């Protein structure tokens, strides 16, 4: 990373109240691995330094605005891709027990390798589908938090995430646009799955000035056993 890139990262993280200095070597390592891996695989579409710093690292850290990621929580990042938002969050909040879930093997292999290189404890990498994990007793309703960025619309996403969250826990969806319409369309799904919208937080991303929104959904009652439906159905035929 260049000195400019480092400064951009430190300053932008500060906007979320995060002193990123102690974790800087880990961000440098992640940056290098991302650039390296992107040369040979299509791990992520964002490849320039400013883009990686702001759209991957800082955008991931913006989940902290929810104030729901303090303490030794059991967290799952659903459809994590190359580790976003879970990896930057784990790097600044090592006390989180972080599970990375993705349906693409090479993405999970990338995260596994990076976690090993960084010596990050309390991380679990799972290659699989949320629809299947949601019925696995070792995972169903066992997480304090489910995070997700850029996976699907809220109606589908709720079916992928809420079954994994324990009652009293929260799902936090990162959205890059206004969510009123999407939220309206997802109300019935959220209710059926045992969720209640707790908060919608909108803000501008430091450095880019683009609008971002966090949708925070509380798990207020158990998810009925029928959900999630089998792989692919939540996306093809969203609950309504
Ligand atoms: N969250 C990352 C990646 C977004 S791309 C980021 O914001 O950069 C969406 C990712 O979700 C892909 O890697 C895809 O493999 C994964 N995905 C989509 N549906 C899924 C499902 N049902 N279960 C697990 N992973 C899924």
PDB file of C-alpha atoms and ligand atoms in Angstrom:
ATOM      1  CA  UNK A   1       0.000   0.000   0.000  1.00  0.00           C
ATOM      2  CA  UNK A   2       1.303   3.498  -0.729  1.00  0.00           C
ATOM      3  CA  UNK A   3       1.649   6.139   2.027  1.00  0.00           C
ATOM      4  CA  UNK A   4      -1.407   7.867   0.493  1.00  0.00           C
ATOM      5  CA  UNK A   5      -3.397   4.642   0.684  1.00  0.00           C
ATOM      6  CA  UNK A   6      -2.404   4.127   4.321  1.00  0.00           C
ATOM      7  CA  UNK A   7      -3.376   7.682   5.234  1.00  0.00           C
ATOM      8  CA  UNK A   8      -6.728   7.362   3.463  1.00  0.00           C
ATOM      9  CA  UNK A   9      -7.425   4.156   5.374  1.00  0.00           C
ATOM     10  CA  UNK A  10      -6.416   5.552   8.780  1.00  0.00           C
ATOM     11  CA  UNK A  11      -8.332   8.821   8.312  1.00  0.00           C
ATOM     12  CA  UNK A  12     -11.469   7.162   6.968  1.00  0.00           C
ATOM     13  CA  UNK A  13     -11.522   4.565   9.760  1.00  0.00           C
ATOM     14  CA  UNK A  14     -11.238   7.392  12.265  1.00  0.00           C
ATOM     15  CA  UNK A  15     -14.530   8.730  10.898  1.00  0.00           C
ATOM     16  CA  UNK A  16     -16.110   5.589  12.427  1.00  0.00           C
ATOM     17  CA  UNK A  17     -14.195   6.093  15.651  1.00  0.00           C
ATOM     18  CA  UNK A  18     -11.748   3.295  14.853  1.00  0.00           C
ATOM     19  CA  UNK A  19      -8.043   3.748  15.528  1.00  0.00           C
ATOM     20  CA  UNK A  20      -6.794   1.397  12.877  1.00  0.00           C
ATOM     21  CA  UNK A  21      -3.099   1.922  13.577  1.00  0.00           C
ATOM     22  CA  UNK A  22      -2.575  -1.348  15.551  1.00  0.00           C
ATOM     23  CA  UNK A  23      -4.258  -3.370  12.785  1.00  0.00           C
ATOM     24  CA  UNK A  24      -2.436  -1.629   9.926  1.00  0.00           C
ATOM     25  CA  UNK A  25       0.023  -4.502   9.212  1.00  0.00           C
ATOM     26  CA  UNK A  26      -2.954  -6.843   8.782  1.00  0.00           C
ATOM     27  CA  UNK A  27      -4.658  -4.456   6.358  1.00  0.00           C
ATOM     28  CA  UNK A  28      -1.412  -4.194   4.388  1.00  0.00           C
ATOM     29  CA  UNK A  29      -1.226  -7.977   4.211  1.00  0.00           C
ATOM     30  CA  UNK A  30      -4.851  -8.298   3.110  1.00  0.00           C
ATOM     31  CA  UNK A  31      -4.319  -5.601   0.502  1.00  0.00           C
ATOM     32  CA  UNK A  32      -1.291  -7.412  -0.940  1.00  0.00           C
ATOM     33  CA  UNK A  33      -3.039 -10.788  -1.009  1.00  0.00           C
ATOM     34  CA  UNK A  34      -6.086  -9.267  -2.708  1.00  0.00           C
ATOM     35  CA  UNK A  35      -4.006  -7.618  -5.415  1.00  0.00           C
ATOM     36  CA  UNK A  36      -1.976 -10.810  -5.893  1.00  0.00           C
ATOM     37  CA  UNK A  37      -4.998 -13.098  -6.068  1.00  0.00           C
ATOM     38  CA  UNK A  38      -6.951 -10.742  -8.332  1.00  0.00           C
ATOM     39  CA  UNK A  39      -4.227 -11.016 -10.956  1.00  0.00           C
ATOM     40  CA  UNK A  40      -5.041 -14.679 -11.500  1.00  0.00           C
ATOM     41  CA  UNK A  41      -8.657 -15.121 -10.358  1.00  0.00           C
ATOM     42  CA  UNK A  42     -11.768 -12.987 -10.443  1.00  0.00           C
ATOM     43  CA  UNK A  43     -11.928 -12.731  -6.680  1.00  0.00           C
ATOM     44  CA  UNK A  44     -13.192  -9.148  -6.661  1.00  0.00           C
ATOM     45  CA  UNK A  45     -14.005  -6.563  -9.313  1.00  0.00           C
ATOM     46  CA  UNK A  46     -12.366  -3.738  -7.342  1.00  0.00           C
ATOM     47  CA  UNK A  47      -8.615  -3.747  -7.897  1.00  0.00           C
ATOM     48  CA  UNK A  48      -7.247  -0.203  -7.531  1.00  0.00           C
ATOM     49  CA  UNK A  49      -5.809   0.963  -4.215  1.00  0.00           C
ATOM     50  CA  UNK A  50      -8.343   3.708  -3.525  1.00  0.00           C
ATOM     51  CA  UNK A  51     -11.173   1.348  -4.459  1.00  0.00           C
ATOM     52  CA  UNK A  52      -9.937  -1.450  -2.198  1.00  0.00           C
ATOM     53  CA  UNK A  53      -9.347   0.945   0.707  1.00  0.00           C
ATOM     54  CA  UNK A  54     -12.687   2.744   0.485  1.00  0.00           C
ATOM     55  CA  UNK A  55     -15.108   0.263  -1.100  1.00  0.00           C
ATOM     56  CA  UNK A  56     -13.835  -2.850   0.636  1.00  0.00           C
ATOM     57  CA  UNK A  57     -12.018  -1.905   3.854  1.00  0.00           C
ATOM     58  CA  UNK A  58     -13.784   1.292   4.954  1.00  0.00           C
ATOM     59  CA  UNK A  59     -17.183   0.172   3.687  1.00  0.00           C
ATOM     60  CA  UNK A  60     -16.847  -3.058   5.700  1.00  0.00           C
ATOM     61  CA  UNK A  61     -15.911  -1.133   8.853  1.00  0.00           C
ATOM     62  CA  UNK A  62     -19.028   0.988   8.472  1.00  0.00           C
ATOM     63  CA  UNK A  63     -20.985  -1.920  10.046  1.00  0.00           C
ATOM     64  CA  UNK A  64     -19.580  -0.621  13.340  1.00  0.00           C
ATOM     65  CA  UNK A  65     -22.035   2.260  13.016  1.00  0.00           C
ATOM     66  CA  UNK A  66     -24.720  -0.163  14.144  1.00  0.00           C
ATOM     67  CA  UNK A  67     -23.045  -0.334  17.606  1.00  0.00           C
ATOM     68  CA  UNK A  68     -23.945  -4.022  17.580  1.00  0.00           C
ATOM     69  CA  UNK A  69     -20.492  -5.516  17.203  1.00  0.00           C
ATOM     70  CA  UNK A  70     -18.962  -4.982  20.632  1.00  0.00           C
ATOM     71  CA  UNK A  71     -17.743  -7.904  22.708  1.00  0.00           C
ATOM     72  CA  UNK A  72     -17.089 -11.608  22.126  1.00  0.00           C
ATOM     73  CA  UNK A  73     -20.046 -12.227  19.836  1.00  0.00           C
ATOM     74  CA  UNK A  74     -20.565 -15.185  17.526  1.00  0.00           C
ATOM     75  CA  UNK A  75     -20.866 -13.599  14.070  1.00  0.00           C
ATOM     76  CA  UNK A  76     -21.489 -15.066  10.609  1.00  0.00           C
ATOM     77  CA  UNK A  77     -20.802 -13.228   7.344  1.00  0.00           C
ATOM     78  CA  UNK A  78     -23.234 -14.690   4.798  1.00  0.00           C
ATOM     79  CA  UNK A  79     -21.966 -14.606   1.184  1.00  0.00           C
ATOM     80  CA  UNK A  80     -18.678 -13.101   2.313  1.00  0.00           C
ATOM     81  CA  UNK A  81     -16.921 -13.288  -1.084  1.00  0.00           C
ATOM     82  CA  UNK A  82     -13.296 -12.311  -0.508  1.00  0.00           C
ATOM     83  CA  UNK A  83     -14.125 -11.588   3.159  1.00  0.00           C
ATOM     84  CA  UNK A  84     -16.310  -8.477   3.181  1.00  0.00           C
ATOM     85  CA  UNK A  85     -17.437  -7.176   5.566  1.00  0.00           C
ATOM     86  CA  UNK A  86     -16.285  -9.918   7.991  1.00  0.00           C
ATOM     87  CA  UNK A  87     -12.538  -9.809   7.537  1.00  0.00           C
ATOM     88  CA  UNK A  88     -11.869  -6.080   8.183  1.00  0.00           C
ATOM     89  CA  UNK A  89     -14.273  -6.238  11.143  1.00  0.00           C
ATOM     90  CA  UNK A  90     -12.434  -9.221  12.636  1.00  0.00           C
ATOM     91  CA  UNK A  91      -9.137  -7.398  12.111  1.00  0.00           C
ATOM     92  CA  UNK A  92     -10.211  -4.410  14.231  1.00  0.00           C
ATOM     93  CA  UNK A  93     -12.385  -6.401  16.667  1.00  0.00           C
ATOM     94  CA  UNK A  94     -10.351  -9.589  17.315  1.00  0.00           C
ATOM     95  CA  UNK A  95     -12.707 -10.585  20.130  1.00  0.00           C
ATOM     96  CA  UNK A  96     -15.464 -11.399  17.603  1.00  0.00           C
ATOM     97  CA  UNK A  97     -15.736 -15.085  16.737  1.00  0.00           C
ATOM     98  CA  UNK A  98     -16.151 -14.815  12.973  1.00  0.00           C
ATOM     99  CA  UNK A  99     -17.569 -17.415  10.597  1.00  0.00           C
ATOM    100  CA  UNK A 100     -17.135 -16.788   6.874  1.00  0.00           C
ATOM    101  CA  UNK A 101     -19.668 -18.465   4.603  1.00  0.00           C
ATOM    102  CA  UNK A 102     -19.618 -18.525   0.826  1.00  0.00           C
ATOM    103  CA  UNK A 103     -20.884 -20.824  -1.895  1.00  0.00           C
ATOM    104  CA  UNK A 104     -17.694 -20.401  -3.944  1.00  0.00           C
ATOM    105  CA  UNK A 105     -14.798 -22.594  -2.874  1.00  0.00           C
ATOM    106  CA  UNK A 106     -11.957 -20.430  -4.129  1.00  0.00           C
ATOM    107  CA  UNK A 107     -13.217 -17.426  -2.149  1.00  0.00           C
ATOM    108  CA  UNK A 108     -13.343 -19.460   1.057  1.00  0.00           C
ATOM    109  CA  UNK A 109      -9.867 -20.860   0.294  1.00  0.00           C
ATOM    110  CA  UNK A 110      -8.606 -17.281  -0.064  1.00  0.00           C
ATOM    111  CA  UNK A 111     -10.017 -16.244   3.329  1.00  0.00           C
ATOM    112  CA  UNK A 112      -8.657 -19.384   5.002  1.00  0.00           C
ATOM    113  CA  UNK A 113      -5.182 -18.609   3.695  1.00  0.00           C
ATOM    114  CA  UNK A 114      -5.346 -14.953   4.755  1.00  0.00           C
ATOM    115  CA  UNK A 115      -6.596 -15.834   8.274  1.00  0.00           C
ATOM    116  CA  UNK A 116      -3.717 -18.293   8.627  1.00  0.00           C
ATOM    117  CA  UNK A 117      -1.161 -15.741   7.389  1.00  0.00           C
ATOM    118  CA  UNK A 118      -2.499 -13.177   9.871  1.00  0.00           C
ATOM    119  CA  UNK A 119      -2.691 -15.680  12.668  1.00  0.00           C
ATOM    120  CA  UNK A 120      -6.312 -14.698  13.341  1.00  0.00           C
ATOM    121  CA  UNK A 121      -7.801 -16.902  16.058  1.00  0.00           C
ATOM    122  CA  UNK A 122     -11.515 -17.727  16.379  1.00  0.00           C
ATOM    123  CA  UNK A 123     -12.285 -17.739  12.668  1.00  0.00           C
ATOM    124  CA  UNK A 124     -14.186 -20.448  10.784  1.00  0.00           C
ATOM    125  CA  UNK A 125     -14.371 -20.727   7.016  1.00  0.00           C
ATOM    126  CA  UNK A 126     -17.282 -22.621   5.517  1.00  0.00           C
ATOM    127  CA  UNK A 127     -17.754 -23.433   1.857  1.00  0.00           C
ATOM    128  CA  UNK A 128     -21.493 -23.921   1.515  1.00  0.00           C
ATOM    129  CA  UNK A 129     -24.911 -22.422   1.021  1.00  0.00           C
ATOM    130  CA  UNK A 130     -26.844 -20.480   3.614  1.00  0.00           C
ATOM    131  CA  UNK A 131     -29.985 -22.478   2.758  1.00  0.00           C
ATOM    132  CA  UNK A 132     -28.235 -25.656   3.921  1.00  0.00           C
ATOM    133  CA  UNK A 133     -26.384 -24.214   6.899  1.00  0.00           C
ATOM    134  CA  UNK A 134     -29.692 -22.804   8.119  1.00  0.00           C
ATOM    135  CA  UNK A 135     -30.930 -26.369   8.759  1.00  0.00           C
ATOM    136  CA  UNK A 136     -27.733 -27.649  10.334  1.00  0.00           C
ATOM    137  CA  UNK A 137     -28.302 -27.852  14.121  1.00  0.00           C
ATOM    138  CA  UNK A 138     -24.687 -26.791  14.755  1.00  0.00           C
ATOM    139  CA  UNK A 139     -25.477 -23.467  13.052  1.00  0.00           C
ATOM    140  CA  UNK A 140     -29.239 -22.858  13.063  1.00  0.00           C
ATOM    141  CA  UNK A 141     -30.172 -20.110  15.530  1.00  0.00           C
ATOM    142  CA  UNK A 142     -26.699 -20.150  17.076  1.00  0.00           C
ATOM    143  CA  UNK A 143     -25.277 -16.798  15.917  1.00  0.00           C
ATOM    144  CA  UNK A 144     -25.501 -13.492  17.788  1.00  0.00           C
ATOM    145  CA  UNK A 145     -25.135 -11.581  14.527  1.00  0.00           C
ATOM    146  CA  UNK A 146     -25.475 -12.299  10.808  1.00  0.00           C
ATOM    147  CA  UNK A 147     -23.860  -9.774   8.475  1.00  0.00           C
ATOM    148  CA  UNK A 148     -24.211  -9.540   4.733  1.00  0.00           C
ATOM    149  CA  UNK A 149     -23.161  -7.209   1.944  1.00  0.00           C
ATOM    150  CA  UNK A 150     -24.130  -7.279  -1.722  1.00  0.00           C
ATOM    151  CA  UNK A 151     -25.694 -10.742  -1.737  1.00  0.00           C
ATOM    152  CA  UNK A 152     -29.384 -10.204  -2.554  1.00  0.00           C
ATOM    153  CA  UNK A 153     -32.474  -8.112  -1.910  1.00  0.00           C
ATOM    154  CA  UNK A 154     -33.706  -7.964   1.680  1.00  0.00           C
ATOM    155  CA  UNK A 155     -36.579 -10.415   1.195  1.00  0.00           C
ATOM    156  CA  UNK A 156     -34.231 -13.144  -0.075  1.00  0.00           C
ATOM    157  CA  UNK A 157     -31.441 -12.100   2.271  1.00  0.00           C
ATOM    158  CA  UNK A 158     -33.673 -12.398   5.345  1.00  0.00           C
ATOM    159  CA  UNK A 159     -34.360 -16.032   4.476  1.00  0.00           C
ATOM    160  CA  UNK A 160     -30.625 -16.700   4.136  1.00  0.00           C
ATOM    161  CA  UNK A 161     -29.625 -14.894   7.346  1.00  0.00           C
ATOM    162  CA  UNK A 162     -32.421 -14.924   9.947  1.00  0.00           C
ATOM    163  CA  UNK A 163     -32.581 -18.735  10.422  1.00  0.00           C
ATOM    164  CA  UNK A 164     -28.936 -18.607  11.547  1.00  0.00           C
ATOM    165  CA  UNK A 165     -29.530 -15.908  14.185  1.00  0.00           C
ATOM    166  CA  UNK A 166     -30.541 -16.779  17.745  1.00  0.00           C
ATOM    167  CA  UNK A 167     -33.586 -15.126  19.266  1.00  0.00           C
ATOM    168  CA  UNK A 168     -32.409 -11.822  20.721  1.00  0.00           C
ATOM    169  CA  UNK A 169     -29.657 -11.535  18.096  1.00  0.00           C
ATOM    170  CA  UNK A 170     -29.484  -9.274  15.034  1.00  0.00           C
ATOM    171  CA  UNK A 171     -29.052  -9.431  11.300  1.00  0.00           C
ATOM    172  CA  UNK A 172     -27.216  -6.440   9.798  1.00  0.00           C
ATOM    173  CA  UNK A 173     -27.588  -5.921   6.046  1.00  0.00           C
ATOM    174  CA  UNK A 174     -25.317  -3.437   4.269  1.00  0.00           C
ATOM    175  CA  UNK A 175     -27.030  -1.641   1.442  1.00  0.00           C
ATOM    176  CA  UNK A 176     -25.618   0.884  -0.986  1.00  0.00           C
ATOM    177  CA  UNK A 177     -28.817   2.639  -1.958  1.00  0.00           C
ATOM    178  CA  UNK A 178     -32.061   3.889  -0.516  1.00  0.00           C
ATOM    179  CA  UNK A 179     -33.890   0.957   0.977  1.00  0.00           C
ATOM    180  CA  UNK A 180     -37.480   2.132   1.477  1.00  0.00           C
ATOM    181  CA  UNK A 181     -38.891   0.108  -1.443  1.00  0.00           C
ATOM    182  CA  UNK A 182     -36.798  -2.953  -0.753  1.00  0.00           C
ATOM    183  CA  UNK A 183     -37.692  -2.840   2.918  1.00  0.00           C
ATOM    184  CA  UNK A 184     -41.392  -2.509   2.183  1.00  0.00           C
ATOM    185  CA  UNK A 185     -41.184  -5.567  -0.095  1.00  0.00           C
ATOM    186  CA  UNK A 186     -39.371  -7.530   2.586  1.00  0.00           C
ATOM    187  CA  UNK A 187     -41.707  -6.783   5.516  1.00  0.00           C
ATOM    188  CA  UNK A 188     -43.767  -9.964   5.144  1.00  0.00           C
ATOM    189  CA  UNK A 189     -40.655 -12.138   4.744  1.00  0.00           C
ATOM    190  CA  UNK A 190     -38.994 -10.616   7.804  1.00  0.00           C
ATOM    191  CA  UNK A 191     -42.122 -11.228   9.893  1.00  0.00           C
ATOM    192  CA  UNK A 192     -42.521 -14.854   8.726  1.00  0.00           C
ATOM    193  CA  UNK A 193     -38.886 -15.586   9.539  1.00  0.00           C
ATOM    194  CA  UNK A 194     -39.128 -14.244  13.105  1.00  0.00           C
ATOM    195  CA  UNK A 195     -37.570 -10.832  12.562  1.00  0.00           C
ATOM    196  CA  UNK A 196     -38.483  -7.238  13.406  1.00  0.00           C
ATOM    197  CA  UNK A 197     -36.815  -4.235  11.792  1.00  0.00           C
ATOM    198  CA  UNK A 198     -35.067  -2.425  14.600  1.00  0.00           C
ATOM    199  CA  UNK A 199     -33.244   0.376  12.864  1.00  0.00           C
ATOM    200  CA  UNK A 200     -32.311   1.789   9.460  1.00  0.00           C
ATOM    201  CA  UNK A 201     -29.088   3.803   9.581  1.00  0.00           C
ATOM    202  CA  UNK A 202     -28.084   5.960   6.589  1.00  0.00           C
ATOM    203  CA  UNK A 203     -24.801   7.806   6.223  1.00  0.00           C
ATOM    204  CA  UNK A 204     -22.213   8.880   3.701  1.00  0.00           C
ATOM    205  CA  UNK A 205     -19.133   6.768   3.212  1.00  0.00           C
ATOM    206  CA  UNK A 206     -15.985   8.725   4.162  1.00  0.00           C
ATOM    207  CA  UNK A 207     -13.777   9.536   1.202  1.00  0.00           C
ATOM    208  CA  UNK A 208     -16.393   8.673  -1.407  1.00  0.00           C
ATOM    209  CA  UNK A 209     -19.389  10.559  -0.083  1.00  0.00           C
ATOM    210  CA  UNK A 210     -21.672   7.807  -1.417  1.00  0.00           C
ATOM    211  CA  UNK A 211     -24.832   6.924   0.442  1.00  0.00           C
ATOM    212  CA  UNK A 212     -24.836   3.746   2.497  1.00  0.00           C
ATOM    213  CA  UNK A 213     -27.538   2.186   4.643  1.00  0.00           C
ATOM    214  CA  UNK A 214     -27.447  -0.442   7.365  1.00  0.00           C
ATOM    215  CA  UNK A 215     -30.663  -2.344   7.976  1.00  0.00           C
ATOM    216  CA  UNK A 216     -30.685  -3.814  11.468  1.00  0.00           C
ATOM    217  CA  UNK A 217     -33.233  -6.577  12.036  1.00  0.00           C
ATOM    218  CA  UNK A 218     -33.785  -8.134  15.449  1.00  0.00           C
ATOM    219  CA  UNK A 219     -34.608 -11.815  15.723  1.00  0.00           C
ATOM    220  CA  UNK A 220     -37.666 -11.621  17.941  1.00  0.00           C
ATOM    221  CA  UNK A 221     -39.084 -15.146  17.584  1.00  0.00           C
ATOM    222  CA  UNK A 222     -37.857 -18.534  16.304  1.00  0.00           C
ATOM    223  CA  UNK A 223     -37.836 -19.149  12.551  1.00  0.00           C
ATOM    224  CA  UNK A 224     -40.470 -21.752  11.540  1.00  0.00           C
ATOM    225  CA  UNK A 225     -38.869 -25.114  10.572  1.00  0.00           C
ATOM    226  CA  UNK A 226     -39.893 -24.737   6.904  1.00  0.00           C
ATOM    227  CA  UNK A 227     -37.294 -21.973   6.421  1.00  0.00           C
ATOM    228  CA  UNK A 228     -34.911 -21.554   4.750  1.00  0.00           C
ATOM    229  CA  UNK A 229     -36.392 -23.300   1.720  1.00  0.00           C
ATOM    230  CA  UNK A 230     -34.103 -25.405  -0.460  1.00  0.00           C
ATOM    231  CA  UNK A 231     -31.079 -23.903  -2.236  1.00  0.00           C
ATOM    232  CA  UNK A 232     -32.014 -21.349  -4.852  1.00  0.00           C
ATOM    233  CA  UNK A 233     -35.682 -20.989  -3.880  1.00  0.00           C
ATOM    234  CA  UNK A 234     -35.274 -17.910  -1.628  1.00  0.00           C
ATOM    235  CA  UNK A 235     -33.795 -16.034  -4.610  1.00  0.00           C
ATOM    236  CA  UNK A 236     -36.097 -17.441  -7.293  1.00  0.00           C
ATOM    237  CA  UNK A 237     -39.298 -17.069  -5.327  1.00  0.00           C
ATOM    238  CA  UNK A 238     -38.788 -14.531  -2.491  1.00  0.00           C
ATOM    239  CA  UNK A 239     -41.212 -14.756   0.449  1.00  0.00           C
ATOM    240  CA  UNK A 240     -43.999 -12.234   0.250  1.00  0.00           C
TER     241      UNK A 240
HETATM  242  N1  LIG B   1     -20.021  -9.868   0.520  1.00  0.00           N
HETATM  243  C1  LIG B   1     -19.005  -9.788  -0.509  1.00  0.00           C
HETATM  244  C2  LIG B   1     -19.357 -10.608  -1.751  1.00  0.00           C
HETATM  245  C3  LIG B   1     -20.583 -10.200  -2.478  1.00  0.00           C
HETATM  246  S1  LIG B   1     -20.852 -11.146  -3.948  1.00  0.00           S
HETATM  247  C4  LIG B   1     -18.756  -8.338  -0.870  1.00  0.00           C
HETATM  248  O1  LIG B   1     -19.584  -7.497  -0.538  1.00  0.00           O
HETATM  249  O2  LIG B   1     -17.730  -8.040  -1.500  1.00  0.00           O
HETATM  250  C5  LIG B   1     -22.057 -12.313  -3.369  1.00  0.00           C
HETATM  251  C6  LIG B   1     -21.423 -13.552  -2.767  1.00  0.00           C
HETATM  252  O3  LIG B   1     -22.454 -14.296  -2.139  1.00  0.00           O
HETATM  253  C7  LIG B   1     -20.775 -14.470  -3.794  1.00  0.00           C
HETATM  254  O4  LIG B   1     -19.441 -14.724  -3.417  1.00  0.00           O
HETATM  255  C8  LIG B   1     -21.630 -15.745  -3.740  1.00  0.00           C
HETATM  256  O5  LIG B   1     -20.856 -16.924  -3.907  1.00  0.00           O
HETATM  257  C9  LIG B   1     -22.253 -15.674  -2.357  1.00  0.00           C
HETATM  258  N2  LIG B   1     -23.574 -16.298  -2.226  1.00  0.00           N
HETATM  259  C10 LIG B   1     -24.687 -16.025  -2.956  1.00  0.00           C
HETATM  260  N3  LIG B   1     -25.730 -16.778  -2.539  1.00  0.00           N
HETATM  261  C11 LIG B   1     -25.268 -17.537  -1.504  1.00  0.00           C
HETATM  262  C12 LIG B   1     -25.869 -18.529  -0.663  1.00  0.00           C
HETATM  263  N4  LIG B   1     -27.149 -18.857  -0.807  1.00  0.00           N
HETATM  264  N5  LIG B   1     -25.104 -19.108   0.291  1.00  0.00           N
HETATM  265  C13 LIG B   1     -23.791 -18.770   0.422  1.00  0.00           C
HETATM  266  N6  LIG B   1     -23.167 -17.845  -0.359  1.00  0.00           N
HETATM  267  C14 LIG B   1     -23.891 -17.241  -1.304  1.00  0.00           C
END
